[in-house]
Amino acid sequence: MTEATATYQDHVRAGMLRRLYQWCIDAADKPHATWLMGIVSFVESSFFPVPPDAMLIPMSLARPQRAWFYATVCTVTSVAGGLLGYFIGAVLYDDVGQWVISVYGLSHKAEAFREAYAHWGA
């Protein structure tokens, strides 16, 4: 891959992340925002690159009396998503895990991590 191609791919990824982040902020104002925030929190802890804070903060500022509820929803769904992420890594790595790594273009970094871990350990 050339440097120009890599730069272009980084630019496309950055644009995608900006749109996803803006979607999260816009969704914080919707009537079903709590459900959306829970979904974002769940998928973020498994494979989604945008944290639920983009929704949690505006929602908590808009309705401070519900801030603890929102934080609880984020915590519970994040833990559930983390369990899914663990399952993907432990059981489905060859099928789903490799695909997720390649979608984010991190195959070379995953291999570098694997080598460093083999050499240095935990």
PDB file of C-alpha atoms in Angstrom:
ATOM      1  CA  MET A   1       0.000   0.000   0.000  1.00  0.00           C
ATOM      2  CA  THR A   2       1.384   3.399  -0.920  1.00  0.00           C
ATOM      3  CA  GLU A   3       1.601   6.306   1.468  1.00  0.00           C
ATOM      4  CA  ALA A   4      -1.004   8.231  -0.550  1.00  0.00           C
ATOM      5  CA  THR A   5      -3.444   5.315  -0.332  1.00  0.00           C
ATOM      6  CA  ALA A   6      -2.898   4.998   3.408  1.00  0.00           C
ATOM      7  CA  THR A   7      -3.419   8.753   3.874  1.00  0.00           C
ATOM      8  CA  TYR A   8      -6.631   8.629   1.844  1.00  0.00           C
ATOM      9  CA  GLN A   9      -7.942   5.672   3.857  1.00  0.00           C
ATOM     10  CA  ASP A  10      -7.142   7.499   7.112  1.00  0.00           C
ATOM     11  CA  HIS A  11      -9.032  10.539   5.803  1.00  0.00           C
ATOM     12  CA  VAL A  12     -12.071   8.418   4.862  1.00  0.00           C
ATOM     13  CA  ARG A  13     -12.045   6.716   8.279  1.00  0.00           C
ATOM     14  CA  ALA A  14     -11.787  10.066  10.067  1.00  0.00           C
ATOM     15  CA  GLY A  15     -14.779  11.387   8.101  1.00  0.00           C
ATOM     16  CA  MET A  16     -16.776   8.283   8.955  1.00  0.00           C
ATOM     17  CA  LEU A  17     -15.971   8.663  12.656  1.00  0.00           C
ATOM     18  CA  ARG A  18     -16.964  12.350  12.590  1.00  0.00           C
ATOM     19  CA  ARG A  19     -20.339  11.460  11.043  1.00  0.00           C
ATOM     20  CA  LEU A  20     -20.926   8.705  13.605  1.00  0.00           C
ATOM     21  CA  TYR A  21     -19.998  11.064  16.450  1.00  0.00           C
ATOM     22  CA  GLN A  22     -22.349  13.748  15.111  1.00  0.00           C
ATOM     23  CA  TRP A  23     -25.133  11.159  14.772  1.00  0.00           C
ATOM     24  CA  CYS A  24     -24.672  10.255  18.456  1.00  0.00           C
ATOM     25  CA  ILE A  25     -24.882  13.892  19.528  1.00  0.00           C
ATOM     26  CA  ASP A  26     -27.993  14.457  17.390  1.00  0.00           C
ATOM     27  CA  ALA A  27     -29.615  11.257  18.709  1.00  0.00           C
ATOM     28  CA  ALA A  28     -29.252  12.505  22.301  1.00  0.00           C
ATOM     29  CA  ASP A  29     -32.213  14.821  21.664  1.00  0.00           C
ATOM     30  CA  LYS A  30     -34.592  12.118  20.425  1.00  0.00           C
ATOM     31  CA  PRO A  31     -37.464  10.665  22.520  1.00  0.00           C
ATOM     32  CA  HIS A  32     -35.883   7.202  22.342  1.00  0.00           C
ATOM     33  CA  ALA A  33     -32.396   8.485  23.194  1.00  0.00           C
ATOM     34  CA  THR A  34     -32.002   6.210  26.230  1.00  0.00           C
ATOM     35  CA  TRP A  35     -32.443   3.123  24.051  1.00  0.00           C
ATOM     36  CA  LEU A  36     -30.057   4.491  21.419  1.00  0.00           C
ATOM     37  CA  MET A  37     -27.474   5.325  24.079  1.00  0.00           C
ATOM     38  CA  GLY A  38     -27.736   1.781  25.441  1.00  0.00           C
ATOM     39  CA  ILE A  39     -27.207   0.359  21.962  1.00  0.00           C
ATOM     40  CA  VAL A  40     -24.222   2.650  21.325  1.00  0.00           C
ATOM     41  CA  SER A  41     -22.757   1.701  24.712  1.00  0.00           C
ATOM     42  CA  PHE A  42     -23.222  -2.001  23.965  1.00  0.00           C
ATOM     43  CA  VAL A  43     -21.621  -1.966  20.528  1.00  0.00           C
ATOM     44  CA  GLU A  44     -18.858   0.448  21.575  1.00  0.00           C
ATOM     45  CA  SER A  45     -17.530  -2.003  24.120  1.00  0.00           C
ATOM     46  CA  SER A  46     -17.415  -4.737  21.463  1.00  0.00           C
ATOM     47  CA  PHE A  47     -16.461  -3.163  18.144  1.00  0.00           C
ATOM     48  CA  PHE A  48     -17.910   0.349  17.571  1.00  0.00           C
ATOM     49  CA  PRO A  49     -15.345   3.188  17.652  1.00  0.00           C
ATOM     50  CA  VAL A  50     -17.544   5.979  19.093  1.00  0.00           C
ATOM     51  CA  PRO A  51     -18.028   6.111  22.896  1.00  0.00           C
ATOM     52  CA  PRO A  52     -21.497   6.607  24.390  1.00  0.00           C
ATOM     53  CA  ASP A  53     -20.221   9.755  26.136  1.00  0.00           C
ATOM     54  CA  ALA A  54     -21.267  11.650  22.995  1.00  0.00           C
ATOM     55  CA  MET A  55     -24.838  10.932  24.072  1.00  0.00           C
ATOM     56  CA  LEU A  56     -24.468  10.485  27.836  1.00  0.00           C
ATOM     57  CA  ILE A  57     -23.087  13.963  28.512  1.00  0.00           C
ATOM     58  CA  PRO A  58     -25.716  16.004  26.589  1.00  0.00           C
ATOM     59  CA  MET A  59     -28.528  13.832  27.944  1.00  0.00           C
ATOM     60  CA  SER A  60     -27.280  14.198  31.532  1.00  0.00           C
ATOM     61  CA  LEU A  61     -26.868  17.945  31.182  1.00  0.00           C
ATOM     62  CA  ALA A  62     -30.348  18.308  29.713  1.00  0.00           C
ATOM     63  CA  ARG A  63     -31.970  16.189  32.474  1.00  0.00           C
ATOM     64  CA  PRO A  64     -29.663  16.134  35.515  1.00  0.00           C
ATOM     65  CA  GLN A  65     -32.269  14.304  37.628  1.00  0.00           C
ATOM     66  CA  ARG A  66     -31.866  11.290  35.260  1.00  0.00           C
ATOM     67  CA  ALA A  67     -28.053  11.346  35.071  1.00  0.00           C
ATOM     68  CA  TRP A  68     -27.609   8.337  37.391  1.00  0.00           C
ATOM     69  CA  PHE A  69     -30.173   6.379  35.413  1.00  0.00           C
ATOM     70  CA  TYR A  70     -28.342   7.164  32.164  1.00  0.00           C
ATOM     71  CA  ALA A  71     -25.010   6.200  33.746  1.00  0.00           C
ATOM     72  CA  THR A  72     -26.514   2.904  34.935  1.00  0.00           C
ATOM     73  CA  VAL A  73     -27.866   2.130  31.464  1.00  0.00           C
ATOM     74  CA  CYS A  74     -24.421   2.865  29.978  1.00  0.00           C
ATOM     75  CA  THR A  75     -22.679   0.700  32.562  1.00  0.00           C
ATOM     76  CA  VAL A  76     -24.972  -2.309  32.203  1.00  0.00           C
ATOM     77  CA  THR A  77     -24.992  -2.228  28.398  1.00  0.00           C
ATOM     78  CA  SER A  78     -21.239  -1.651  28.261  1.00  0.00           C
ATOM     79  CA  VAL A  79     -20.585  -4.703  30.437  1.00  0.00           C
ATOM     80  CA  ALA A  80     -22.929  -6.771  28.254  1.00  0.00           C
ATOM     81  CA  GLY A  81     -21.113  -5.534  25.145  1.00  0.00           C
ATOM     82  CA  GLY A  82     -17.772  -6.334  26.766  1.00  0.00           C
ATOM     83  CA  LEU A  83     -18.969  -9.887  27.295  1.00  0.00           C
ATOM     84  CA  LEU A  84     -19.877 -10.044  23.597  1.00  0.00           C
ATOM     85  CA  GLY A  85     -16.423  -8.694  22.707  1.00  0.00           C
ATOM     86  CA  TYR A  86     -14.809 -11.330  24.893  1.00  0.00           C
ATOM     87  CA  PHE A  87     -16.933 -14.016  23.230  1.00  0.00           C
ATOM     88  CA  ILE A  88     -15.915 -12.765  19.774  1.00  0.00           C
ATOM     89  CA  GLY A  89     -12.247 -12.901  20.765  1.00  0.00           C
ATOM     90  CA  ALA A  90     -12.390 -16.209  22.603  1.00  0.00           C
ATOM     91  CA  VAL A  91     -14.732 -18.225  20.405  1.00  0.00           C
ATOM     92  CA  LEU A  92     -15.279 -16.438  17.092  1.00  0.00           C
ATOM     93  CA  TYR A  93     -11.826 -14.908  16.528  1.00  0.00           C
ATOM     94  CA  ASP A  94     -11.089 -16.785  13.298  1.00  0.00           C
ATOM     95  CA  ASP A  95     -14.432 -15.807  11.748  1.00  0.00           C
ATOM     96  CA  VAL A  96     -15.705 -12.559  13.257  1.00  0.00           C
ATOM     97  CA  GLY A  97     -12.618 -11.251  15.079  1.00  0.00           C
ATOM     98  CA  GLN A  98     -10.374 -11.278  12.006  1.00  0.00           C
ATOM     99  CA  TRP A  99     -13.108  -9.544  10.018  1.00  0.00           C
ATOM    100  CA  VAL A 100     -13.519  -6.756  12.621  1.00  0.00           C
ATOM    101  CA  ILE A 101      -9.746  -6.218  12.720  1.00  0.00           C
ATOM    102  CA  SER A 102      -9.562  -6.010   8.923  1.00  0.00           C
ATOM    103  CA  VAL A 103     -12.532  -3.594   8.744  1.00  0.00           C
ATOM    104  CA  TYR A 104     -10.571  -1.140  10.881  1.00  0.00           C
ATOM    105  CA  GLY A 105      -7.372  -1.814   8.918  1.00  0.00           C
ATOM    106  CA  LEU A 106      -5.486  -2.992  11.988  1.00  0.00           C
ATOM    107  CA  SER A 107      -4.238  -6.399  10.837  1.00  0.00           C
ATOM    108  CA  HIS A 108      -0.585  -5.318  10.960  1.00  0.00           C
ATOM    109  CA  LYS A 109      -1.010  -3.834  14.448  1.00  0.00           C
ATOM    110  CA  ALA A 110      -2.716  -6.980  15.720  1.00  0.00           C
ATOM    111  CA  GLU A 111       0.218  -9.028  14.461  1.00  0.00           C
ATOM    112  CA  ALA A 112       2.728  -6.597  16.051  1.00  0.00           C
ATOM    113  CA  PHE A 113       0.836  -6.875  19.350  1.00  0.00           C
ATOM    114  CA  ARG A 114       0.862 -10.668  19.109  1.00  0.00           C
ATOM    115  CA  GLU A 115       4.642 -10.659  18.554  1.00  0.00           C
ATOM    116  CA  ALA A 116       5.277  -8.213  21.414  1.00  0.00           C
ATOM    117  CA  TYR A 117       3.087 -10.261  23.731  1.00  0.00           C
ATOM    118  CA  ALA A 118       4.940 -13.463  22.770  1.00  0.00           C
ATOM    119  CA  HIS A 119       8.252 -11.748  23.469  1.00  0.00           C
ATOM    120  CA  TRP A 120       7.458  -9.666  26.560  1.00  0.00           C
ATOM    121  CA  GLY A 121       4.387 -11.397  28.011  1.00  0.00           C
ATOM    122  CA  ALA A 122       1.631  -9.649  29.891  1.00  0.00           C
TER     123      ALA A 122
END
